[in-house]
């Protein structure tokens, strides 16, 4: 708990910075943009607020960037909107910008990761499998009932025949 120390920005050789799920609060330091060798930055699932510093756009080596599930607000810096998708920014209700608009907007916390087509395919496959299990069971039950009735009718006819012979 606490704020991200400003001194972190002095790590000139820092390539990876993972602070996810640490209950950090406060703002993302403006000096984070000084971490030019940084390749991976994950600040997800904290309690960070304020805006995303535009200085992070100067970190050109960034391959992974996540600030999902925080309390960030304002406009996402344009440089970051072209490099990272909606899942990097999701879960910040007051944050807005290109990747969070339209059909690309997703809730990272509630997303299943399955496409609509995959879900429909699983539903249809499940229904087909269920039909393959239930249909033979019903047919088998019908055959058993039929045999039982046939046996009962045959026994009655035999009893009638034996009665007439005697």
GROMACS .gro file of N, CA, C and O in nm, residues 40-123:
model
  336
   40UNK      N    1   0.838  -0.386  -2.044
   40UNK     CA    2   0.714  -0.437  -1.986
   40UNK      C    3   0.679  -0.354  -1.863
   40UNK      O    4   0.758  -0.347  -1.768
   41UNK      N    5   0.559  -0.297  -1.863
   41UNK     CA    6   0.511  -0.219  -1.749
   41UNK      C    7   0.371  -0.267  -1.715
   41UNK      O    8   0.279  -0.257  -1.796
   42UNK      N    9   0.355  -0.323  -1.596
   42UNK     CA   10   0.225  -0.373  -1.553
   42UNK      C   11   0.189  -0.311  -1.418
   42UNK      O   12   0.249  -0.341  -1.316
   43UNK      N   13   0.091  -0.222  -1.422
   43UNK     CA   14   0.042  -0.154  -1.302
   43UNK      C   15  -0.103  -0.193  -1.275
   43UNK      O   16  -0.174  -0.124  -1.203
   44UNK      N   17  -0.148  -0.303  -1.333
   44UNK     CA   18  -0.287  -0.346  -1.322
   44UNK      C   19  -0.328  -0.387  -1.181
   44UNK      O   20  -0.245  -0.424  -1.098
   45UNK      N   21  -0.456  -0.378  -1.155
   45UNK     CA   22  -0.517  -0.419  -1.027
   45UNK      C   23  -0.456  -0.349  -0.907
   45UNK      O   24  -0.412  -0.413  -0.811
   46UNK      N   25  -0.451  -0.218  -0.913
   46UNK     CA   26  -0.408  -0.137  -0.800
   46UNK      C   27  -0.519  -0.036  -0.773
   46UNK      O   28  -0.633  -0.056  -0.815
   47UNK      N   29  -0.486   0.072  -0.705
   47UNK     CA   30  -0.583   0.178  -0.679
   47UNK      C   31  -0.528   0.312  -0.726
   47UNK      O   32  -0.546   0.414  -0.662
   48UNK      N   33  -0.460   0.307  -0.841
   48UNK     CA   34  -0.400   0.428  -0.895
   48UNK      C   35  -0.509   0.521  -0.946
   48UNK      O   36  -0.612   0.476  -0.996
   49UNK      N   37  -0.485   0.653  -0.933
   49UNK     CA   38  -0.582   0.750  -0.983
   49UNK      C   39  -0.509   0.855  -1.065
   49UNK      O   40  -0.390   0.845  -1.088
   50UNK      N   41  -0.581   0.954  -1.109
   50UNK     CA   42  -0.522   1.056  -1.195
   50UNK      C   43  -0.520   1.008  -1.338
   50UNK      O   44  -0.589   0.914  -1.376
   51UNK      N   45  -0.439   1.073  -1.419
   51UNK     CA   46  -0.434   1.037  -1.560
   51UNK      C   47  -0.307   0.960  -1.592
   51UNK      O   48  -0.213   0.954  -1.512
   52UNK      N   49  -0.305   0.900  -1.710
   52UNK     CA   50  -0.186   0.830  -1.757
   52UNK      C   51  -0.093   0.938  -1.814
   52UNK      O   52  -0.132   1.012  -1.905
   53UNK      N   53   0.029   0.947  -1.761
   53UNK     CA   54   0.120   1.052  -1.810
   53UNK      C   55   0.153   1.036  -1.958
   53UNK      O   56   0.185   0.925  -2.003
   54UNK      N   57   0.145   1.145  -2.030
   54UNK     CA   58   0.181   1.144  -2.171
   54UNK      C   59   0.327   1.111  -2.193
   54UNK      O   60   0.366   1.064  -2.300
   55UNK      N   61   0.409   1.131  -2.090
   55UNK     CA   62   0.552   1.102  -2.101
   55UNK      C   63   0.579   0.954  -2.127
   55UNK      O   64   0.683   0.918  -2.182
   56UNK      N   65   0.482   0.866  -2.091
   56UNK     CA   66   0.500   0.723  -2.118
   56UNK      C   67   0.503   0.694  -2.268
   56UNK      O   68   0.554   0.590  -2.310
   57UNK      N   69   0.448   0.784  -2.347
   57UNK     CA   70   0.454   0.767  -2.492
   57UNK      C   71   0.596   0.771  -2.544
   57UNK      O   72   0.626   0.718  -2.651
   58UNK      N   73   0.688   0.831  -2.469
   58UNK     CA   74   0.828   0.837  -2.509
   58UNK      C   75   0.905   0.710  -2.480
   58UNK      O   76   1.019   0.695  -2.522
   59UNK      N   77   0.843   0.616  -2.412
   59UNK     CA   78   0.907   0.487  -2.384
   59UNK      C   79   0.878   0.398  -2.504
   59UNK      O   80   0.783   0.320  -2.506
   60UNK      N   81   0.960   0.410  -2.605
   60UNK     CA   82   0.933   0.345  -2.734
   60UNK      C   83   0.957   0.195  -2.734
   60UNK      O   84   0.911   0.126  -2.824
   61UNK      N   85   1.027   0.141  -2.635
   61UNK     CA   86   1.053  -0.003  -2.628
   61UNK      C   87   0.939  -0.082  -2.564
   61UNK      O   88   0.946  -0.204  -2.558
   62UNK      N   89   0.838  -0.012  -2.513
   62UNK     CA   90   0.729  -0.081  -2.443
   62UNK      C   91   0.661  -0.183  -2.534
   62UNK      O   92   0.611  -0.149  -2.640
   63UNK      N   93   0.660  -0.308  -2.491
   63UNK     CA   94   0.591  -0.415  -2.562
   63UNK      C   95   0.463  -0.453  -2.488
   63UNK      O   96   0.366  -0.495  -2.549
   64UNK      N   97   0.466  -0.444  -2.355
   64UNK     CA   98   0.351  -0.476  -2.271
   64UNK      C   99   0.323  -0.357  -2.182
   64UNK      O  100   0.413  -0.304  -2.117
   65UNK      N  101   0.196  -0.315  -2.179
   65UNK     CA  102   0.155  -0.203  -2.094
   65UNK      C  103   0.016  -0.233  -2.041
   65UNK      O  104  -0.078  -0.253  -2.118
   66UNK      N  105   0.003  -0.241  -1.908
   66UNK     CA  106  -0.126  -0.269  -1.847
   66UNK      C  107  -0.152  -0.176  -1.729
   66UNK      O  108  -0.069  -0.167  -1.638
   67UNK      N  109  -0.268  -0.110  -1.733
   67UNK     CA  110  -0.313  -0.027  -1.621
   67UNK      C  111  -0.459  -0.062  -1.588
   67UNK      O  112  -0.529   0.017  -1.528
   68UNK      N  113  -0.503  -0.181  -1.627
   68UNK     CA  114  -0.642  -0.221  -1.606
   68UNK      C  115  -0.675  -0.230  -1.458
   68UNK      O  116  -0.587  -0.251  -1.374
   69UNK      N  117  -0.805  -0.214  -1.427
   69UNK     CA  118  -0.858  -0.226  -1.290
   69UNK      C  119  -0.790  -0.130  -1.191
   69UNK      O  120  -0.735  -0.172  -1.090
   70UNK      N  121  -0.793  -0.002  -1.224
   70UNK     CA  122  -0.746   0.104  -1.135
   70UNK      C  123  -0.857   0.208  -1.129
   70UNK      O  124  -0.971   0.180  -1.164
   71UNK      N  125  -0.824   0.327  -1.087
   71UNK     CA  126  -0.920   0.438  -1.084
   71UNK      C  127  -0.870   0.553  -1.170
   71UNK      O  128  -0.887   0.670  -1.136
   72UNK      N  129  -0.805   0.520  -1.281
   72UNK     CA  130  -0.749   0.622  -1.368
   72UNK      C  131  -0.860   0.696  -1.442
   72UNK      O  132  -0.969   0.642  -1.462
   73UNK      N  133  -0.829   0.817  -1.484
   73UNK     CA  134  -0.930   0.899  -1.552
   73UNK      C  135  -0.865   0.983  -1.660
   73UNK      O  136  -0.744   0.994  -1.666
   74UNK      N  137  -0.949   1.040  -1.743
   74UNK     CA  138  -0.901   1.128  -1.848
   74UNK      C  139  -0.877   1.055  -1.978
   74UNK      O  140  -0.913   0.940  -1.997
   75UNK      N  141  -0.813   1.127  -2.070
   75UNK     CA  142  -0.788   1.077  -2.204
   75UNK      C  143  -0.659   0.995  -2.207
   75UNK      O  144  -0.557   1.036  -2.152
   76UNK      N  145  -0.665   0.880  -2.271
   76UNK     CA  146  -0.546   0.797  -2.287
   76UNK      C  147  -0.453   0.867  -2.386
   76UNK      O  148  -0.499   0.909  -2.494
   77UNK      N  149  -0.324   0.881  -2.354
   77UNK     CA  150  -0.232   0.946  -2.448
   77UNK      C  151  -0.235   0.878  -2.585
   77UNK      O  152  -0.230   0.755  -2.595
   78UNK      N  153  -0.244   0.958  -2.688
   78UNK     CA  154  -0.259   0.908  -2.826
   78UNK      C  155  -0.152   0.806  -2.864
   78UNK      O  156  -0.182   0.706  -2.927
   79UNK      N  157  -0.029   0.829  -2.824
   79UNK     CA  158   0.080   0.737  -2.859
   79UNK      C  159   0.052   0.597  -2.804
   79UNK      O  160   0.080   0.497  -2.870
   80UNK      N  161  -0.009   0.589  -2.687
   80UNK     CA  162  -0.039   0.459  -2.627
   80UNK      C  163  -0.162   0.394  -2.691
   80UNK      O  164  -0.172   0.272  -2.696
   81UNK      N  165  -0.255   0.475  -2.741
   81UNK     CA  166  -0.377   0.418  -2.801
   81UNK      C  167  -0.348   0.342  -2.929
   81UNK      O  168  -0.420   0.250  -2.963
   82UNK      N  169  -0.244   0.380  -2.998
   82UNK     CA  170  -0.211   0.312  -3.123
   82UNK      C  171  -0.128   0.186  -3.100
   82UNK      O  172  -0.116   0.103  -3.188
   83UNK      N  173  -0.071   0.172  -2.981
   83UNK     CA  174   0.019   0.059  -2.954
   83UNK      C  175  -0.043  -0.051  -2.868
   83UNK      O  176   0.005  -0.164  -2.871
   84UNK      N  177  -0.147  -0.016  -2.791
   84UNK     CA  178  -0.203  -0.114  -2.698
   84UNK      C  179  -0.354  -0.119  -2.712
   84UNK      O  180  -0.419  -0.020  -2.742
   85UNK      N  181  -0.412  -0.238  -2.687
   85UNK     CA  182  -0.556  -0.256  -2.706
   85UNK      C  183  -0.635  -0.225  -2.580
   85UNK      O  184  -0.580  -0.192  -2.475
   86UNK      N  185  -0.766  -0.240  -2.590
   86UNK     CA  186  -0.858  -0.202  -2.482
   86UNK      C  187  -0.831  -0.277  -2.352
   86UNK      O  188  -0.850  -0.222  -2.244
   87UNK      N  189  -0.787  -0.402  -2.360
   87UNK     CA  190  -0.765  -0.479  -2.237
   87UNK      C  191  -0.657  -0.417  -2.148
   87UNK      O  192  -0.657  -0.437  -2.027
   88UNK      N  193  -0.566  -0.341  -2.206
   88UNK     CA  194  -0.461  -0.275  -2.128
   88UNK      C  195  -0.517  -0.165  -2.039
   88UNK      O  196  -0.455  -0.129  -1.939
   89UNK      N  197  -0.633  -0.109  -2.078
   89UNK     CA  198  -0.689   0.007  -2.008
   89UNK      C  199  -0.823  -0.021  -1.939
   89UNK      O  200  -0.876   0.064  -1.869
   90UNK      N  201  -0.879  -0.140  -1.959
   90UNK     CA  202  -1.014  -0.173  -1.910
   90UNK      C  203  -1.023  -0.165  -1.758
   90UNK      O  204  -0.923  -0.177  -1.687
   91UNK      N  205  -1.144  -0.145  -1.708
   91UNK     CA  206  -1.167  -0.142  -1.564
   91UNK      C  207  -1.136  -0.008  -1.501
   91UNK      O  208  -1.121   0.001  -1.379
   92UNK      N  209  -1.123   0.095  -1.580
   92UNK     CA  210  -1.105   0.232  -1.534
   92UNK      C  211  -1.223   0.313  -1.587
   92UNK      O  212  -1.216   0.369  -1.696
   93UNK      N  213  -1.335   0.318  -1.514
   93UNK     CA  214  -1.458   0.377  -1.567
   93UNK      C  215  -1.447   0.521  -1.615
   93UNK      O  216  -1.521   0.562  -1.703
   94UNK      N  217  -1.353   0.597  -1.562
   94UNK     CA  218  -1.341   0.737  -1.601
   94UNK      C  219  -1.233   0.761  -1.706
   94UNK      O  220  -1.203   0.874  -1.743
   95UNK      N  221  -1.173   0.654  -1.754
   95UNK     CA  222  -1.069   0.663  -1.856
   95UNK      C  223  -1.136   0.651  -1.992
   95UNK      O  224  -1.226   0.570  -2.011
   96UNK      N  225  -1.093   0.731  -2.087
   96UNK     CA  226  -1.153   0.724  -2.221
   96UNK      C  227  -1.047   0.748  -2.327
   96UNK      O  228  -0.942   0.804  -2.301
   97UNK      N  229  -1.077   0.701  -2.446
   97UNK     CA  230  -0.986   0.714  -2.558
   97UNK      C  231  -1.016   0.607  -2.660
   97UNK      O  232  -1.099   0.520  -2.639
   98UNK      N  233  -0.946   0.613  -2.771
   98UNK     CA  234  -0.972   0.526  -2.886
   98UNK      C  235  -0.987   0.378  -2.854
   98UNK      O  236  -1.083   0.317  -2.895
   99UNK      N  237  -0.897   0.314  -2.781
   99UNK     CA  238  -0.915   0.169  -2.765
   99UNK      C  239  -1.036   0.131  -2.681
   99UNK      O  240  -1.079   0.018  -2.684
  100UNK      N  241  -1.090   0.226  -2.604
  100UNK     CA  242  -1.204   0.193  -2.517
  100UNK      C  243  -1.337   0.230  -2.578
  100UNK      O  244  -1.439   0.219  -2.513
  101UNK      N  245  -1.341   0.272  -2.703
  101UNK     CA  246  -1.466   0.311  -2.766
  101UNK      C  247  -1.519   0.200  -2.854
  101UNK      O  248  -1.446   0.116  -2.903
  102UNK      N  249  -1.648   0.198  -2.875
  102UNK     CA  250  -1.714   0.105  -2.966
  102UNK      C  251  -1.705  -0.039  -2.921
  102UNK      O  252  -1.697  -0.070  -2.803
  103UNK      N  253  -1.702  -0.128  -3.019
  103UNK     CA  254  -1.707  -0.272  -2.990
  103UNK      C  255  -1.577  -0.324  -2.933
  103UNK      O  256  -1.572  -0.437  -2.886
  104UNK      N  257  -1.470  -0.245  -2.939
  104UNK     CA  258  -1.343  -0.291  -2.883
  104UNK      C  259  -1.341  -0.283  -2.733
  104UNK      O  260  -1.257  -0.344  -2.669
  105UNK      N  261  -1.430  -0.203  -2.674
  105UNK     CA  262  -1.429  -0.186  -2.529
  105UNK      C  263  -1.466  -0.316  -2.462
  105UNK      O  264  -1.565  -0.378  -2.494
  106UNK      N  265  -1.383  -0.360  -2.368
  106UNK     CA  266  -1.412  -0.482  -2.294
  106UNK      C  267  -1.386  -0.458  -2.148
  106UNK      O  268  -1.311  -0.369  -2.110
  107UNK      N  269  -1.448  -0.536  -2.067
  107UNK     CA  270  -1.422  -0.532  -1.923
  107UNK      C  271  -1.324  -0.644  -1.894
  107UNK      O  272  -1.360  -0.761  -1.898
  108UNK      N  273  -1.199  -0.611  -1.867
  108UNK     CA  274  -1.094  -0.711  -1.848
  108UNK      C  275  -1.128  -0.809  -1.737
  108UNK      O  276  -1.099  -0.927  -1.748
  109UNK      N  277  -1.191  -0.762  -1.633
  109UNK     CA  278  -1.222  -0.848  -1.519
  109UNK      C  279  -1.329  -0.952  -1.553
  109UNK      O  280  -1.327  -1.062  -1.504
  110UNK      N  281  -1.424  -0.915  -1.639
  110UNK     CA  282  -1.536  -1.004  -1.667
  110UNK      C  283  -1.525  -1.074  -1.802
  110UNK      O  284  -1.610  -1.153  -1.836
  111UNK      N  285  -1.424  -1.046  -1.877
  111UNK     CA  286  -1.411  -1.109  -2.007
  111UNK      C  287  -1.370  -1.254  -1.993
  111UNK      O  288  -1.281  -1.288  -1.918
  112UNK      N  289  -1.435  -1.341  -2.072
  112UNK     CA  290  -1.403  -1.483  -2.063
  112UNK      C  291  -1.285  -1.519  -2.153
  112UNK      O  292  -1.225  -1.623  -2.136
  113UNK      N  293  -1.255  -1.433  -2.249
  113UNK     CA  294  -1.149  -1.465  -2.342
  113UNK      C  295  -1.196  -1.548  -2.460
  113UNK      O  296  -1.122  -1.574  -2.551
  114UNK      N  297  -1.320  -1.591  -2.464
  114UNK     CA  298  -1.376  -1.671  -2.572
  114UNK      C  299  -1.447  -1.579  -2.670
  114UNK      O  300  -1.520  -1.490  -2.632
  115UNK      N  301  -1.430  -1.606  -2.798
  115UNK     CA  302  -1.502  -1.529  -2.899
  115UNK      C  303  -1.647  -1.576  -2.903
  115UNK      O  304  -1.681  -1.685  -2.855
  116UNK      N  305  -1.732  -1.494  -2.962
  116UNK     CA  306  -1.873  -1.528  -2.972
  116UNK      C  307  -1.891  -1.657  -3.052
  116UNK      O  308  -1.971  -1.743  -3.017
  117UNK      N  309  -1.815  -1.672  -3.160
  117UNK     CA  310  -1.824  -1.793  -3.242
  117UNK      C  311  -1.787  -1.918  -3.163
  117UNK      O  312  -1.850  -2.023  -3.177
  118UNK      N  313  -1.685  -1.907  -3.079
  118UNK     CA  314  -1.644  -2.022  -2.998
  118UNK      C  315  -1.752  -2.060  -2.898
  118UNK      O  316  -1.780  -2.178  -2.876
  119UNK      N  317  -1.814  -1.959  -2.838
  119UNK     CA  318  -1.920  -1.985  -2.741
  119UNK      C  319  -2.040  -2.051  -2.809
  119UNK      O  320  -2.095  -2.149  -2.759
  120UNK      N  321  -2.080  -2.000  -2.927
  120UNK     CA  322  -2.191  -2.060  -3.001
  120UNK      C  323  -2.157  -2.203  -3.040
  120UNK      O  324  -2.239  -2.294  -3.027
  121UNK      N  325  -2.034  -2.225  -3.085
  121UNK     CA  326  -1.991  -2.360  -3.122
  121UNK      C  327  -1.997  -2.457  -3.005
  121UNK      O  328  -2.041  -2.571  -3.019
  122UNK      N  329  -1.956  -2.410  -2.888
  122UNK     CA  330  -1.962  -2.496  -2.769
  122UNK      C  331  -2.106  -2.525  -2.731
  122UNK      O  332  -2.139  -2.636  -2.690
  123UNK      N  333  -2.194  -2.424  -2.746
  123UNK     CA  334  -2.336  -2.445  -2.714
  123UNK      C  335  -2.398  -2.548  -2.808
  123UNK      O  336  -2.468  -2.640  -2.765
   0.00000   0.00000   0.00000
